[in-house]
CSV table of C-alpha atoms and ligand atoms in Angstrom, one decimal:
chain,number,residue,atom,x,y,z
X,1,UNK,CA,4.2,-39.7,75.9
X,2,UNK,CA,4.4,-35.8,74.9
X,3,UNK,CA,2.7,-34.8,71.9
X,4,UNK,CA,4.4,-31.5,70.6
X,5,UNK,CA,3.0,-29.6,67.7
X,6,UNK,CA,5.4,-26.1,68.2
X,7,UNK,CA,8.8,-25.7,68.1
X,8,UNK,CA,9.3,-23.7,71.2
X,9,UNK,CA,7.4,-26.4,73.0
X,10,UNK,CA,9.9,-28.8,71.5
X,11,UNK,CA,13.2,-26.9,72.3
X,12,UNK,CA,12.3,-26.5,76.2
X,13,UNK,CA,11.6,-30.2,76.4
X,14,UNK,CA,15.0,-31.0,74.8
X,15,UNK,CA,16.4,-28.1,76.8
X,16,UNK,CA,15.1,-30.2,80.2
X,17,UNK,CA,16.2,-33.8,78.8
X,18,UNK,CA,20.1,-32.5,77.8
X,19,UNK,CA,20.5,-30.7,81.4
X,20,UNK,CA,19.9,-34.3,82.6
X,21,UNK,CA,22.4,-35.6,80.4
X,22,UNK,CA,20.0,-37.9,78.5
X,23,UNK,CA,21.0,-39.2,75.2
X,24,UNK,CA,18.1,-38.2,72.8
X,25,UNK,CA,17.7,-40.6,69.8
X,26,UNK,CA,15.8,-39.5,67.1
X,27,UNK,CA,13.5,-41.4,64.0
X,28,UNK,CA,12.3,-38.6,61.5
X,29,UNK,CA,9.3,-40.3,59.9
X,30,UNK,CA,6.0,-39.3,57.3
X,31,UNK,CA,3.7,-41.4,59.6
X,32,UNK,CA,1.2,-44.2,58.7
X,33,UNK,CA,3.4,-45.9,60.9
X,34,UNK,CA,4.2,-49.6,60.6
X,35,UNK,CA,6.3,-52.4,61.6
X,36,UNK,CA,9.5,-51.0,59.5
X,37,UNK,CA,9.2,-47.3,61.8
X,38,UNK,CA,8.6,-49.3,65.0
X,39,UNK,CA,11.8,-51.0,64.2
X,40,UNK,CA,13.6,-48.1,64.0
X,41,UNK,CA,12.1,-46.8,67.7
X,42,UNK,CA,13.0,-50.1,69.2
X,43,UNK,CA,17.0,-49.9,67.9
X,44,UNK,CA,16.8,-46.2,69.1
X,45,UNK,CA,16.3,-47.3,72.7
X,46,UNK,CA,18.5,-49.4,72.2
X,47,UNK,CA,21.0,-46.6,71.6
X,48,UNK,CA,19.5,-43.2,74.0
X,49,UNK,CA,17.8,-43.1,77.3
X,50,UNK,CA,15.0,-40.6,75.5
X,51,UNK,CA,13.3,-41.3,72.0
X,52,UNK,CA,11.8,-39.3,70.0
X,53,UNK,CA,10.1,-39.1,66.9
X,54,UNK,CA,8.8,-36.7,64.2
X,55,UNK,CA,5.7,-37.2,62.1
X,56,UNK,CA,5.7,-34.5,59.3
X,57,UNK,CA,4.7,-35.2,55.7
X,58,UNK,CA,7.6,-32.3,54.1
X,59,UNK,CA,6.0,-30.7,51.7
X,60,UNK,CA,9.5,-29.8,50.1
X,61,UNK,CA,10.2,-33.5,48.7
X,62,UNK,CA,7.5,-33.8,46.7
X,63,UNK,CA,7.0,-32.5,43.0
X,64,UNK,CA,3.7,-31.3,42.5
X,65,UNK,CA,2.4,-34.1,40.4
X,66,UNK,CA,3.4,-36.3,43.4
X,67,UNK,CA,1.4,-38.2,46.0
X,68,UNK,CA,1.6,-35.6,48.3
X,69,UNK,CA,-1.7,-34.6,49.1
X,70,UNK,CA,-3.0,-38.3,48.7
X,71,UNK,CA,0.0,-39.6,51.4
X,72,UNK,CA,-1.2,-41.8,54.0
X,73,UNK,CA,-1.8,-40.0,57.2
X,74,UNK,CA,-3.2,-41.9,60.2
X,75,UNK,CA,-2.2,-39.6,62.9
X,76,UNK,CA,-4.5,-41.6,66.1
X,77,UNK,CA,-3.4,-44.9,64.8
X,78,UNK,CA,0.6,-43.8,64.4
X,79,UNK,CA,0.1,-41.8,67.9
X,80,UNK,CA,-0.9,-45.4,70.0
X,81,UNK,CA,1.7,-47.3,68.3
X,82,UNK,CA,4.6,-44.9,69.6
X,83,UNK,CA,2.8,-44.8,72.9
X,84,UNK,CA,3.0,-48.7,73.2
X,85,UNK,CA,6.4,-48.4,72.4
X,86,UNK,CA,7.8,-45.9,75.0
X,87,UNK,CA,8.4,-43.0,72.6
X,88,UNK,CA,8.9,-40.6,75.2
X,89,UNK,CA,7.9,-37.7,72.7
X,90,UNK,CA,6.0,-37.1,69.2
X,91,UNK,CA,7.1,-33.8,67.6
X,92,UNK,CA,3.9,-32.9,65.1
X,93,UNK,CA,4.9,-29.9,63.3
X,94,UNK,CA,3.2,-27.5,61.5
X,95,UNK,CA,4.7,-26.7,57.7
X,96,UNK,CA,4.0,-22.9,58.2
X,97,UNK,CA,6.5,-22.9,61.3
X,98,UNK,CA,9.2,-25.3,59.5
X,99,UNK,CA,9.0,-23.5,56.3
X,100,UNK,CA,8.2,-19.7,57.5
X,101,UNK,CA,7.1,-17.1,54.0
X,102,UNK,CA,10.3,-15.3,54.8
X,103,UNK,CA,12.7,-18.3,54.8
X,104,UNK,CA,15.3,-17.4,52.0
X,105,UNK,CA,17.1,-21.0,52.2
X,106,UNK,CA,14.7,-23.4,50.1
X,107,UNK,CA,17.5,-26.3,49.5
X,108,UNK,CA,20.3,-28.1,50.9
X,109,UNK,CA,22.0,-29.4,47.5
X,110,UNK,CA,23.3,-33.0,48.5
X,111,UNK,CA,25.0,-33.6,45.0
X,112,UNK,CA,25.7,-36.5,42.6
X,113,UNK,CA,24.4,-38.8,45.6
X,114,UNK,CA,21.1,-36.9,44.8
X,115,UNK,CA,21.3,-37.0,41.1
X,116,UNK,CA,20.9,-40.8,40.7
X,117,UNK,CA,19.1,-43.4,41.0
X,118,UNK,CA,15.6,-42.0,42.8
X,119,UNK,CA,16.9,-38.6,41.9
X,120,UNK,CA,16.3,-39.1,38.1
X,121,UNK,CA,12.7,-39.7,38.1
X,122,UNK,CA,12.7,-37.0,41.7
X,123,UNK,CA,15.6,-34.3,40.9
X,124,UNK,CA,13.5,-32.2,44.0
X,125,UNK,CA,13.6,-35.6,46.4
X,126,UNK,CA,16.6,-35.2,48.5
X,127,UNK,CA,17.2,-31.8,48.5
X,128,UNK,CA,14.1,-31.6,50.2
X,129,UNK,CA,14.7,-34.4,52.7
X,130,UNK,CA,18.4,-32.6,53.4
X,131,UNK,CA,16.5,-29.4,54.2
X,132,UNK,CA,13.9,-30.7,56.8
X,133,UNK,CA,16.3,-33.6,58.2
X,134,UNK,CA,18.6,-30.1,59.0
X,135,UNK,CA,15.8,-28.4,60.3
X,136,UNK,CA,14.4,-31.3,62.8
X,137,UNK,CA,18.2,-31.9,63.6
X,138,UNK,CA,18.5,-28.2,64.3
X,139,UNK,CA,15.7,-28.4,66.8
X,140,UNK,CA,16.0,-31.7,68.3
X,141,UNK,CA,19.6,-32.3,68.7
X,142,UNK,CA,20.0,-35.6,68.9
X,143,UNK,CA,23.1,-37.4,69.8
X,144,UNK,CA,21.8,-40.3,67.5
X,145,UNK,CA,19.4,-40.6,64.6
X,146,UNK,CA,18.4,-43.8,62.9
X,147,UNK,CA,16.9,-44.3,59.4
X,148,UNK,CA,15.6,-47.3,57.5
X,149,UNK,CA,18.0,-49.3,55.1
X,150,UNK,CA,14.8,-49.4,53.1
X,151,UNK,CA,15.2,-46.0,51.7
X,152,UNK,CA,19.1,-47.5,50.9
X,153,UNK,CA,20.1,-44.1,49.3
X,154,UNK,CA,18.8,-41.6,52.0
X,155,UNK,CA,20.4,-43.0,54.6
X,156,UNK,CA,23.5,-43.0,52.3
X,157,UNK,CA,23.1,-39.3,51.9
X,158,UNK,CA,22.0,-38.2,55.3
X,159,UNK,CA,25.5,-40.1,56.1
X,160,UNK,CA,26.9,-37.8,54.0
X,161,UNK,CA,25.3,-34.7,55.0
X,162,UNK,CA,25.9,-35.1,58.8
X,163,UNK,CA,29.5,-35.6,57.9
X,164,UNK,CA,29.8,-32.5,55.3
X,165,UNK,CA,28.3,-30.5,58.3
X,166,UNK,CA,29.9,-31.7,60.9
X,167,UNK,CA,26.8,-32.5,62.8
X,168,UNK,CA,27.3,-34.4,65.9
X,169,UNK,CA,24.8,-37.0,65.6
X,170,UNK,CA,25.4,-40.4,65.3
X,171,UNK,CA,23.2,-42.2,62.1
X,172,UNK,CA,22.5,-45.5,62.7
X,173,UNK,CA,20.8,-47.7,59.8
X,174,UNK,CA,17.8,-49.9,60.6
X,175,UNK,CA,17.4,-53.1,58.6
X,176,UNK,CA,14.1,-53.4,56.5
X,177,UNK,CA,11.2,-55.0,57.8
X,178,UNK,CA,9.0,-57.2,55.2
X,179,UNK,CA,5.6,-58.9,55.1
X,180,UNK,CA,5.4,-62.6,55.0
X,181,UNK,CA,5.6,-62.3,51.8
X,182,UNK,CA,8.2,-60.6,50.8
X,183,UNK,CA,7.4,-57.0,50.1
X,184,UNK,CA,9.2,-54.8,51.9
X,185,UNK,CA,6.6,-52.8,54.4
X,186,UNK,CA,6.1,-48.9,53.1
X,187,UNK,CA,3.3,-46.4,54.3
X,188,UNK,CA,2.2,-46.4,50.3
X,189,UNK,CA,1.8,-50.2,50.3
X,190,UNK,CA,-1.7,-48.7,52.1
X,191,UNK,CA,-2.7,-47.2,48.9
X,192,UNK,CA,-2.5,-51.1,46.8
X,193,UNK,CA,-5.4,-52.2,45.8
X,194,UNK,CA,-5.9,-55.8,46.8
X,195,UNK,CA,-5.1,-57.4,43.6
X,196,UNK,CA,-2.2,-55.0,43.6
X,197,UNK,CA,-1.0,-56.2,46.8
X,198,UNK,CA,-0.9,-59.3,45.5
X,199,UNK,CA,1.2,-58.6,42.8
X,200,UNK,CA,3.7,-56.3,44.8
X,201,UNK,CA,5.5,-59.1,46.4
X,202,UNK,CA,7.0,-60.3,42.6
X,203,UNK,CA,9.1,-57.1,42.7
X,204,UNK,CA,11.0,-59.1,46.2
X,205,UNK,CA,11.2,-62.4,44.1
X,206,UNK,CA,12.9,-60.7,40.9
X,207,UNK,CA,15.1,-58.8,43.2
X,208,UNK,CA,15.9,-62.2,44.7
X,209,UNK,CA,16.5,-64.2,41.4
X,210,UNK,CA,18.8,-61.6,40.1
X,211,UNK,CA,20.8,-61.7,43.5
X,212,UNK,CA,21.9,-65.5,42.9
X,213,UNK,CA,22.2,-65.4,38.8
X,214,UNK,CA,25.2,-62.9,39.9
X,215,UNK,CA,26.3,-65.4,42.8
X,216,UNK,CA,26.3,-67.7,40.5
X,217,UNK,CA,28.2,-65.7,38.0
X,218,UNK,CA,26.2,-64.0,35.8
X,219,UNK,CA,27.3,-60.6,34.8
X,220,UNK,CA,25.8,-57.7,36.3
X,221,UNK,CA,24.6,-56.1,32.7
X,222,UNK,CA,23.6,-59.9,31.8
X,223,UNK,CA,21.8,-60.0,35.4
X,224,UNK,CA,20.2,-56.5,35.5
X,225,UNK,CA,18.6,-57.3,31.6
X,226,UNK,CA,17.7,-60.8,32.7
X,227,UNK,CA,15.6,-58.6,35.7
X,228,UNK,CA,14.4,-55.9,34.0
X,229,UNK,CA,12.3,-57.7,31.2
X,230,UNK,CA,11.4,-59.6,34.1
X,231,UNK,CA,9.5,-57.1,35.9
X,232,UNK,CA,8.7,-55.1,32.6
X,233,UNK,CA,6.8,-59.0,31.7
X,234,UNK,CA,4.9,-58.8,34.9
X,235,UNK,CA,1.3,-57.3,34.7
X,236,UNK,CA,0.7,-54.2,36.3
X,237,UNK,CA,4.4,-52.8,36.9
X,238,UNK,CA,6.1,-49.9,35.3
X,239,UNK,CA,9.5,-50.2,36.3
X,240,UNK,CA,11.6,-47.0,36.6
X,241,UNK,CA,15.2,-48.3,37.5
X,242,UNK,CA,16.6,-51.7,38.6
X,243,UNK,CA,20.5,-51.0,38.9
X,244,UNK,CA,23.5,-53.0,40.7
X,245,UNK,CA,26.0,-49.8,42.7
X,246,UNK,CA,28.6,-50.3,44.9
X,247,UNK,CA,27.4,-50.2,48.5
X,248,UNK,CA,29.8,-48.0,49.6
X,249,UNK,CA,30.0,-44.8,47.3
X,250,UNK,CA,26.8,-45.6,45.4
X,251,UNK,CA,28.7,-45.6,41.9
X,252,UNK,CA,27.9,-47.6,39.2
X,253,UNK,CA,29.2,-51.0,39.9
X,254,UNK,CA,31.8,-52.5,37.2
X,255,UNK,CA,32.8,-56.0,38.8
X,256,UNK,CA,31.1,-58.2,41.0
X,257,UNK,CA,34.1,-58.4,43.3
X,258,UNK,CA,32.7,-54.9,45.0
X,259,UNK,CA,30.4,-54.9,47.7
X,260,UNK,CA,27.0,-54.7,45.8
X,261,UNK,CA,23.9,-53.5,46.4
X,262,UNK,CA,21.0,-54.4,44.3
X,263,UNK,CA,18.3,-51.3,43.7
X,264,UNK,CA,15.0,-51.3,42.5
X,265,UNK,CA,11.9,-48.7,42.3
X,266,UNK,CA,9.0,-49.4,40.3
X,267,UNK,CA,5.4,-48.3,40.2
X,268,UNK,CA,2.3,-50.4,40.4
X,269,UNK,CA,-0.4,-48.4,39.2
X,270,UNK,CA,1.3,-45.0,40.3
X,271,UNK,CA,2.2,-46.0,43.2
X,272,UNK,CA,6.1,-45.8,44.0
X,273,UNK,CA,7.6,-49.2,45.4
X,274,UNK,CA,10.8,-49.1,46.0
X,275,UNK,CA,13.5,-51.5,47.8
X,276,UNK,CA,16.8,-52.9,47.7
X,277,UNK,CA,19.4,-56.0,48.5
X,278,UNK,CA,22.8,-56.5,49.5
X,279,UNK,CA,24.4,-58.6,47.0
F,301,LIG,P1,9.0,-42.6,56.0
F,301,LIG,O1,7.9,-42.5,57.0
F,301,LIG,O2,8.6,-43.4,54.8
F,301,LIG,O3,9.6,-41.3,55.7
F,301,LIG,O4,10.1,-43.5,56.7
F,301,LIG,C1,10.6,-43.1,57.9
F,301,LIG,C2,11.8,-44.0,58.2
F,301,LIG,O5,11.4,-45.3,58.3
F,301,LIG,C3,12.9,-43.9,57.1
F,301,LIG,O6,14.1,-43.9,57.7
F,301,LIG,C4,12.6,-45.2,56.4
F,301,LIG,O7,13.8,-45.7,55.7
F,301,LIG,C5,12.2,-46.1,57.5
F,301,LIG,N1,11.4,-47.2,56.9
F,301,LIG,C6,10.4,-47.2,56.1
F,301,LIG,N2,10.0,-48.4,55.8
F,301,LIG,C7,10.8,-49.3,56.4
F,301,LIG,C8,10.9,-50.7,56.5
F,301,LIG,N3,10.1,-51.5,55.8
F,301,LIG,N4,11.9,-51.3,57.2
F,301,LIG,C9,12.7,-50.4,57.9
F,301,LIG,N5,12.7,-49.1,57.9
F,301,LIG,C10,11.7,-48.5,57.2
């Protein structure tokens, strides 16, 4: 497995692989790699002869009173993992050669799709993740990209973005991969406490319950209530949105006759949790 930490390094590899007519798939990822990003890899050789991942914690989508400087970051750990999965290479970069002093375009502006949901409590969240997902694109060019169902409204957006640029890359959404217990696996659920961890899983059982009161008819308003003083009752949490959209556009959904999707974020003790259901 190559490890690259420069972008000239980077462009003659993908240089070599594309005059051999491989199909490069690609899995931009923040590292403290676990079973959810080796998911991902797997489905990507599923898809490309040549995989390849990134492991850059973007400065850019974080606010300054966000966990950027506490992230998780495991590079030796994340660095065996892809090796025993065949990632052919591992590009590292450097934030002074993504985002050079002189760089005058600071954001890619995704939009209402950025507005909502996580972009309430993080208006800076997915302007930033447009603006390095461009530049890694930019570099790499992949002929497919996959992203985690996880984060439900990224991969909604990076849809979006590789459309509204015409991009040539294929996106292709990974389901999400959960502990035993529920709790869907996240590089932050590192950070829980072990009491926390225990609690975490609750936020999977709410999200469950509120799925079949609205198969069984509840309302969605009557539903969404039902779950919010749910979690709101359960020690520990601080819940910043639980809201029912319509899968496809991401508007507010008005009937349960449209495809839902159930969307949750929460923190436990400052630490973000977030995860989702189809309905
Ligand atoms: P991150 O390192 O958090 O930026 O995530 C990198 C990619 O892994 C994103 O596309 C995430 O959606 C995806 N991902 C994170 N957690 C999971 C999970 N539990 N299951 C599936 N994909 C995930």
């Amino acid at each position: 497995m190559k490890i690259i930490r420069d972008i000239a390094t980077m462009l003659n590899f993908i240089k070599e692989k594309k005059s051999n007519n491989h199909k490069i798939g690609f899995i931009p990822t923040m590292g403290a790699l676990h079973r959810g990003h080796l998911s991902l890899v797997n489905l990507a050789h599923s898809h490309s002869d040549i995989v390849i991942c990134s492991i850059f914690v973007n400065p850019k989508q974080f606010a300054l009173n966000e966990d950027f400087s506490s992230y998780p970051r495991t590079e030796k750990d994340d660095l065996q993992k892809l090796e025993d999965n065949q990632v052919d290479a591992v590009f590292i970069p450097n934030a002074e050669e993504i985002y050079p002093k002189n760089d005058k375009i600071e954001i890619i502006d995704v939009g209402y799709a950025g507005k909502i949901l996580e972009g309430v409590s993080r208006p800076h969240f997915f302007n930033g993740v447009a603006l390095v997902v461009t530049k890694l694109f930019d570099i790499i060019l992949p002929d497919i990209a996959v992203f985690g169902k996880k984060d439900f409204q990224q991969l909604h957006i990076i849809k979006k973005l590789v459309k509204d640029l015409n991009l040539p890359i294929q996106i292709i959404g990974g389901e999400i991969v959960r502990e035993n217990d529920g709790l869907a696996m996240s590089s932050r659920n590192l950070k829980l406490t072990d009491n926390e961890r225990k609690i975490a899983p609750k936020l999977y059982q709410i999200m469950l319950e509120t799925k079949s009161k609205i198969k069984s008819g509840t309302s969605i308003n009557e539903a969404i209530k039902q779950g919010e003083a749910s979690i709101k009752n359960c020690e520990g949490f601080e819940l910043d949105y639980l809201e029912i959209r319509n899968r496809k556009n991401l508007e507010v959904a008005k009937s349960n006759q449209e495809p839902l999707q159930l969307l949750v974020a929460a923190y436990l003790n400052n630490i973000r949790l977030i995860d989702n259901l189809e309905i």
